[in-house]
Coordinates of C-alpha atoms in Angstrom, one line a residue:
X1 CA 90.7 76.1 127.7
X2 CA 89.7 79.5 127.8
X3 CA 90.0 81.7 124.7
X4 CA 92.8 84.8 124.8
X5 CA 91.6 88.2 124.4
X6 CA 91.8 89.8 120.5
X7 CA 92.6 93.6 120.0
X8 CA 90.3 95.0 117.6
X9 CA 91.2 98.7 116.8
X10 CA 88.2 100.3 114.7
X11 CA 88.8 103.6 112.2
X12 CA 86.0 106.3 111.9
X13 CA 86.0 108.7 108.9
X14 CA 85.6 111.7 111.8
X15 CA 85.7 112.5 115.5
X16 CA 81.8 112.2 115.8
X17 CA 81.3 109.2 113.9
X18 CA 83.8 107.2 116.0
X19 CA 81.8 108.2 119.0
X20 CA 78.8 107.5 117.9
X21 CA 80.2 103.8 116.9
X22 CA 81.3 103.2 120.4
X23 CA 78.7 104.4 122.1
X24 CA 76.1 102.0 119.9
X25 CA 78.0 99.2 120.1
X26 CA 79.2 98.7 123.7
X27 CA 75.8 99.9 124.7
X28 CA 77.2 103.0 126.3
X29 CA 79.9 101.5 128.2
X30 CA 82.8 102.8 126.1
X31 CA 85.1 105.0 128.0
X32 CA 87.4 107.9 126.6
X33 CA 91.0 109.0 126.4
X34 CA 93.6 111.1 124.5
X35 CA 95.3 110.4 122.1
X36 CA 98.6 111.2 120.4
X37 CA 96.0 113.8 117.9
X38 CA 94.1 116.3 119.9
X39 CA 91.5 116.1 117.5
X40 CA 90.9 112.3 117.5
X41 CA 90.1 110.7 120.8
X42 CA 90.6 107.2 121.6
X43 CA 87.2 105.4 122.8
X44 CA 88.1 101.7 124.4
X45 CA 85.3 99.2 125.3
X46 CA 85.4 95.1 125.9
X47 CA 82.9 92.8 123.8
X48 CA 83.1 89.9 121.5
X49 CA 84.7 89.9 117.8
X50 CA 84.3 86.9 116.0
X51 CA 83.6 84.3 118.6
X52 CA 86.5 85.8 121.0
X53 CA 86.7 87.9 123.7
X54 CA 87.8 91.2 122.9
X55 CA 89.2 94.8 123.9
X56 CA 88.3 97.7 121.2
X57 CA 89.7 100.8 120.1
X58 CA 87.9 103.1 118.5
X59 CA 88.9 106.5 116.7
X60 CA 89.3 108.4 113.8
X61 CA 91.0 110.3 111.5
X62 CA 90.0 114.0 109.8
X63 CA 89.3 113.2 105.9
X64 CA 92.2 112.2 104.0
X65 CA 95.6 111.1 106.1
X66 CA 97.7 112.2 103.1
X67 CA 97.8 114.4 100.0
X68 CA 99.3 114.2 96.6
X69 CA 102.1 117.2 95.8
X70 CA 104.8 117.8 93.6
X71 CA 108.7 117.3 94.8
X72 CA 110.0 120.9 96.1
X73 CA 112.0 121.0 93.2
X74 CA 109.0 121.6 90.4
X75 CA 108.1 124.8 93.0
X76 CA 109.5 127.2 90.6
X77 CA 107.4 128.8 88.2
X78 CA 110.3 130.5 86.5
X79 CA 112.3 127.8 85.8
X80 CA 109.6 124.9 85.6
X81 CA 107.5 125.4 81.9
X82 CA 103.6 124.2 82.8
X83 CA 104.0 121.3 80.4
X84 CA 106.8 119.7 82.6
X85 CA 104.6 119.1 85.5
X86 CA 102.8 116.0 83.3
X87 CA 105.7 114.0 83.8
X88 CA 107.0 115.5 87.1
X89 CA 107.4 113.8 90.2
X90 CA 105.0 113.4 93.2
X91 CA 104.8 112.0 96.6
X92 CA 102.4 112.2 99.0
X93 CA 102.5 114.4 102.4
X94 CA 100.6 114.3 105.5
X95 CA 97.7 116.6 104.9
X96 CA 97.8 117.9 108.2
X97 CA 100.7 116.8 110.1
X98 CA 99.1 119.6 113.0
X99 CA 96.6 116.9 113.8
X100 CA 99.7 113.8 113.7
X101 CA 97.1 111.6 112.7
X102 CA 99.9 108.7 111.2
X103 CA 101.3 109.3 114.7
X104 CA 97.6 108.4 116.6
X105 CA 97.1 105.6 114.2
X106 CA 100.5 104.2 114.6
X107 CA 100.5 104.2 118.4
X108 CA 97.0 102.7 118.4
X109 CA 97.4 100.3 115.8
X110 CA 101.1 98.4 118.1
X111 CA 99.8 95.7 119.4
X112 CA 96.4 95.6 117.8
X113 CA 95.4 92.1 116.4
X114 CA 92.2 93.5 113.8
X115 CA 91.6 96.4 112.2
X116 CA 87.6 97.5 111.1
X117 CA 87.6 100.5 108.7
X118 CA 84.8 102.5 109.3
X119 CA 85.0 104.9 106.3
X120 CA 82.2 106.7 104.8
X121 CA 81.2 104.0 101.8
X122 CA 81.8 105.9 98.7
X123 CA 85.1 105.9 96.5
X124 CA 87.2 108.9 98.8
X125 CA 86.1 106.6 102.1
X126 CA 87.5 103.6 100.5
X127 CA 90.5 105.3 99.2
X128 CA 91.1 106.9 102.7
X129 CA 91.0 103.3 104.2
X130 CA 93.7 102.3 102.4
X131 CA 95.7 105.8 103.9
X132 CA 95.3 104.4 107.1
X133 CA 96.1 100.8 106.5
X134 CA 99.5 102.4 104.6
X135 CA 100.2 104.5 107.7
X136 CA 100.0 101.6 109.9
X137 CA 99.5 98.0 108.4
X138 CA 103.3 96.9 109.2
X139 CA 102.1 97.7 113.2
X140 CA 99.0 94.9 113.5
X141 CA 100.6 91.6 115.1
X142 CA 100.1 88.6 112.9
X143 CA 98.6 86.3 116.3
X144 CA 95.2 84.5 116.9
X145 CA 95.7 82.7 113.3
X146 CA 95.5 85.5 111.6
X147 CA 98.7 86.4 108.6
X148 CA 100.0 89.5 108.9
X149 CA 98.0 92.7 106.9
X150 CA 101.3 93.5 105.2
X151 CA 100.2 90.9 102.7
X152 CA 97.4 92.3 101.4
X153 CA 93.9 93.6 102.9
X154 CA 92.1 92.0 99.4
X155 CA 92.8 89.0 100.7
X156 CA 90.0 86.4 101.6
X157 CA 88.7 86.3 104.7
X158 CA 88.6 82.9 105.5
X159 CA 92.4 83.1 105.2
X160 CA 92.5 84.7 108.8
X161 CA 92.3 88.0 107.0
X162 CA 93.4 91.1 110.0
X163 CA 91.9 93.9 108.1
X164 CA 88.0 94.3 108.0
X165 CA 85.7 96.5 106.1
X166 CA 82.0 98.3 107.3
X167 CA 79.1 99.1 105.0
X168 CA 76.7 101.1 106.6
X169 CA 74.3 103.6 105.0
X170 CA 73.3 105.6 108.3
X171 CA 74.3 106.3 111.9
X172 CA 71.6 104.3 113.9
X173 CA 71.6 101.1 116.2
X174 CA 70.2 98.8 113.8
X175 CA 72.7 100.2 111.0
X176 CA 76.0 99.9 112.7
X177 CA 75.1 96.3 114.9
X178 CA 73.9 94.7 110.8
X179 CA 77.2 96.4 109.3
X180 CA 79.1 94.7 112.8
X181 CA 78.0 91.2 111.6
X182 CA 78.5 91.1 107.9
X183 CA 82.2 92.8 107.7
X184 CA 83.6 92.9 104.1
X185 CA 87.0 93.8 102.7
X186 CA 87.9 97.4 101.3
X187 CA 88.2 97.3 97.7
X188 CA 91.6 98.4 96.3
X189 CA 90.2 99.3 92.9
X190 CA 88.1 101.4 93.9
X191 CA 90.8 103.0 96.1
X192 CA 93.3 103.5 93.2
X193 CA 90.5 104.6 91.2
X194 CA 90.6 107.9 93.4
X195 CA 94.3 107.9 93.3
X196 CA 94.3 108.4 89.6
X197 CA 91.9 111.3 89.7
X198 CA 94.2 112.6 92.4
X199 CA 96.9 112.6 90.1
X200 CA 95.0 114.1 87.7
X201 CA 93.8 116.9 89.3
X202 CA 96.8 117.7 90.4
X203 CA 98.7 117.3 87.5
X204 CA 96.5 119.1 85.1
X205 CA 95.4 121.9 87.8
X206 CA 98.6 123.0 88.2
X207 CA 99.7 122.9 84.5
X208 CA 97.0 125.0 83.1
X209 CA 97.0 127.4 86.3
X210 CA 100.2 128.4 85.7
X211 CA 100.0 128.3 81.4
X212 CA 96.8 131.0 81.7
X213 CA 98.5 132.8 84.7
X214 CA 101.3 133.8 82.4
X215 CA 99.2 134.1 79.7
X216 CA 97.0 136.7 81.3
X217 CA 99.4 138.3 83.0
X218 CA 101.4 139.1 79.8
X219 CA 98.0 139.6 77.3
X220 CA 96.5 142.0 80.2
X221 CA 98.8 144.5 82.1
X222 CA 96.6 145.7 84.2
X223 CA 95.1 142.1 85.7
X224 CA 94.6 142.4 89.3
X225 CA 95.1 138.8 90.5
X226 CA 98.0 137.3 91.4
X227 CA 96.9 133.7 90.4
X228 CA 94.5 132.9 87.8
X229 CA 93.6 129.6 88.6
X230 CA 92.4 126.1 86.5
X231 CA 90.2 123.3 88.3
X232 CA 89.1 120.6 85.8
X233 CA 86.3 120.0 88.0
X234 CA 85.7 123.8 88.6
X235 CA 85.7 125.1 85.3
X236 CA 83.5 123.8 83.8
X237 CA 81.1 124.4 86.6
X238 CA 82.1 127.7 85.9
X239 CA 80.7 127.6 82.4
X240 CA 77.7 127.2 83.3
X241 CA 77.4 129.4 85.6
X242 CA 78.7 131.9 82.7
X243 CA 76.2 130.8 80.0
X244 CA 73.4 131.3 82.3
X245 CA 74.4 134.7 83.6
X246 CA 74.8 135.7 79.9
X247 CA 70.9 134.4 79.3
X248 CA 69.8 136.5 82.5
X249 CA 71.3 139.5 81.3
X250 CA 70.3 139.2 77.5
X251 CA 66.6 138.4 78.7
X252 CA 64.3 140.8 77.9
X253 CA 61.1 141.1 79.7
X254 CA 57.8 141.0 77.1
X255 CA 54.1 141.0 78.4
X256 CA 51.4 138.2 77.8
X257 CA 47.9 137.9 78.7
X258 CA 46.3 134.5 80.4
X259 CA 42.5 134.0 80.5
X260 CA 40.9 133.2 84.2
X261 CA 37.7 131.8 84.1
X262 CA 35.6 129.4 86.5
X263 CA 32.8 127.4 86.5
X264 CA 29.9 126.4 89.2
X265 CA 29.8 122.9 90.3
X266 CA 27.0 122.1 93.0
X267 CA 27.8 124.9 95.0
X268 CA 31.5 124.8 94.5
X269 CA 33.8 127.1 92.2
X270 CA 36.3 125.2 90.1
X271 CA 38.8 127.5 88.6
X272 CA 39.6 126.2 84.8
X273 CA 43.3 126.3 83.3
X274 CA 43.6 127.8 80.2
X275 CA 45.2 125.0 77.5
X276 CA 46.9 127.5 75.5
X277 CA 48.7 128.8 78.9
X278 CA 49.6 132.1 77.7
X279 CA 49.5 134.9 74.6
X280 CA 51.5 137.3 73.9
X281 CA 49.5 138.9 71.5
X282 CA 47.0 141.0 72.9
X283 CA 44.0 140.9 69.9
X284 CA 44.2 136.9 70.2
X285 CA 44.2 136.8 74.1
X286 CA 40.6 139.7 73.9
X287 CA 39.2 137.4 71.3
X288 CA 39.6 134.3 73.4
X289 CA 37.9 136.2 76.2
X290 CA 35.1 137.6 74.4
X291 CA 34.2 134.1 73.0
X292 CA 34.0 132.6 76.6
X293 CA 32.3 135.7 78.1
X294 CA 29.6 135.2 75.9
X295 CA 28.9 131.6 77.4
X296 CA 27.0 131.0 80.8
X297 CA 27.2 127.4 80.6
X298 CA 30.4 124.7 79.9
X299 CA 30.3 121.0 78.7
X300 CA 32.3 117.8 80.1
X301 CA 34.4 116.7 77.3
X302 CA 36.3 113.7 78.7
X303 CA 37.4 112.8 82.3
X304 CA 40.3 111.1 83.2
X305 CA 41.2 109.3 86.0
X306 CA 44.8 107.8 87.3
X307 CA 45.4 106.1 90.5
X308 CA 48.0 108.6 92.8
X309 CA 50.7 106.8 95.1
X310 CA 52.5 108.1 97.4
X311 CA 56.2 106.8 97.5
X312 CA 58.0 105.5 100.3
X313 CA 60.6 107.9 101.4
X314 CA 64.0 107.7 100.1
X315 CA 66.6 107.0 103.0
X316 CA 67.7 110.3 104.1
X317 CA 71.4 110.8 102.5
X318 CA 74.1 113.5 103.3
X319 CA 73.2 115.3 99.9
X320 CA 69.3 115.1 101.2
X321 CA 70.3 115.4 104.6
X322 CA 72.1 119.2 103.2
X323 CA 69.1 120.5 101.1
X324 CA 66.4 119.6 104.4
X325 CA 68.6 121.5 106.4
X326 CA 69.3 124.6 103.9
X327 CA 65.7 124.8 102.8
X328 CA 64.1 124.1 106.6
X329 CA 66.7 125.8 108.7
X330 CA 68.8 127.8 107.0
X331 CA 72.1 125.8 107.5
X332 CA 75.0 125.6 104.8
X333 CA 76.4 122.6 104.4
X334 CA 79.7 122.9 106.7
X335 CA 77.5 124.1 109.5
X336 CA 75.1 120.6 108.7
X337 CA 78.0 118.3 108.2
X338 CA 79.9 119.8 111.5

């Protein structure tokens, strides 16, 4: 008896990277329509998944699907004191409902019989799969002996789990075919973990923004900005900025004096390095020099050798990935990860 055909809709992280996905994996037969976002095309291929004959979807979404805000109601800096938006209530938005990203994923995800999360594999990817299962989950059809994903996506696979995770550290054949044939599970922990900091953020961001906004603006009449704004990631960031600023400015210059010297070995000229480094008192650094001008010849106190490796090189990262490109081309990092 012939096996029916599964639907396996994949998620990307971004546009490109869902391209790239489908490109590698159905050996660059995948073919390429709109979608309900603009943004996010839709690429569709056939293959296997699991032993079955299959049809894939594959797109993406643009960073987080939803953001973390504050009910209308809390809006009102005159009649909402700072320390009320601890307790205050939230709820989470589309973060750009331009894009209608829950719409894409909803449309894509009727009728679909898998889901793979491709999300970048840190703790914001993993809390952004979630986002998308939460936009869609109640969509997937619970057929091919698989339960339906409203259960639970933590749930063993061997249970006829619907919901699939990738771990992949780069965008190359070999990466994404390995990550294809050992799918995981996203971890909810890890997911919630971001939602606290979320919370957080938000929650203490907005308290103190508005606290040292009235503060300044009554202490200072004459402050020109309209918002004097509180990041708990940002300030202290800013503090060190500060501090070393302060120790620019407070630096004052003061000479030294180094001695050069060299010696003749067979033929060659080996510059010598001072131990000492540098003086900066002038009578000291002339005595030194006078005591080695007055010798022609040097002895050999001790040599020591060490055996130099040279390291494999580290697997090229986004944060390496960003410096290469700012030191070698000149590219900030929204031009680099564009």
């Amino acid at each position: 008896m012939a096996k029916s055909t599964t639907t396996v809709l994949m998620v990307a992280e971004k546009p490109s990277l869902a391209k790239s996905i489908a490109q590698i994996l159905s050996h660059g037969t995948a073919r390429t329509r709109e979608s309900a976002s603009r943004a996010c095309p839709v690429h569709e291929y056939e293959g296997q998944f699991r032993g079955r004959p299959a049809r894939f979807r594959v797109t993406s979404v643009c960073g987080h699907v939803f953001s973390l805000d504050f009910l209308p109601k809390y809006n009102a800096w005159d009649r909402v004191p700072p320390q009320a938006l601890f307790h205050a209530e939230t709820q989470r938005n589309e973060s750009n409902p331009k894009l209608h990203i829950v719409r894409l994923l909803q449309n894509e995800a009727r009728g679909a019989d898998h889901v793979v999360l491709w999300l970048d594999c840190d703790k914001e990817g993993e809390n952004i799969c979630f986002e998308v299962l939460d936009s869609m989950r109640h969509l997937l059809r619970s057929g091919h002996g698989g339960r339906n994903v409203a259960a639970g996506a933590e749930q063993e696979n061997e249970r006829g789990e619907q919901v699939w995770r990738a771990h992949f550290s780069a965008i190359t054949e070999e990466e994404i075919f390995r990550a294809m044939g050992s799918l995981g599970q996203p971890d909810r922990n890890v997911a919630l973990s971001v939602d606290a900091r979320q919370e957080l953020d938000l929650r203490v961001g907005c308290a103190f923004t508005r606290f040292q906004t009235r503060y300044c603006q009554d202490k200072f009449g004459g402050l020109d900005a309209a918002l004097v704004s509180y990041g708990p990631c940002q300030t202290p960031t800013l503090a060190f900025c500060v501090a070393r600023h302060d120790r620019i400015t407070a630096f004052e210059p003061e000479p030294f004096w180094a001695l050069g010297a060299s010696v003749e070995v067979r033929g060659r000229l080996l510059p010598l390095e001072w131990a000492r480094g540098r003086a900066f008192d002038r009578d000291v650094a002339t005595a030194f020099q006078q005591t080695v001008a007055a010798h022609s010849r040097a002895r050999v106190l001790d040599v020591a050798r060490r055996p130099g490796r040279r390291e494999r090189p580290l697997a090229l990262n986004t944060v390496e990935l960003m410096k290469a490109c700012s030191a070698g081309l000149g590219m900030g990092p929204g031009q680099v990860m564009h």
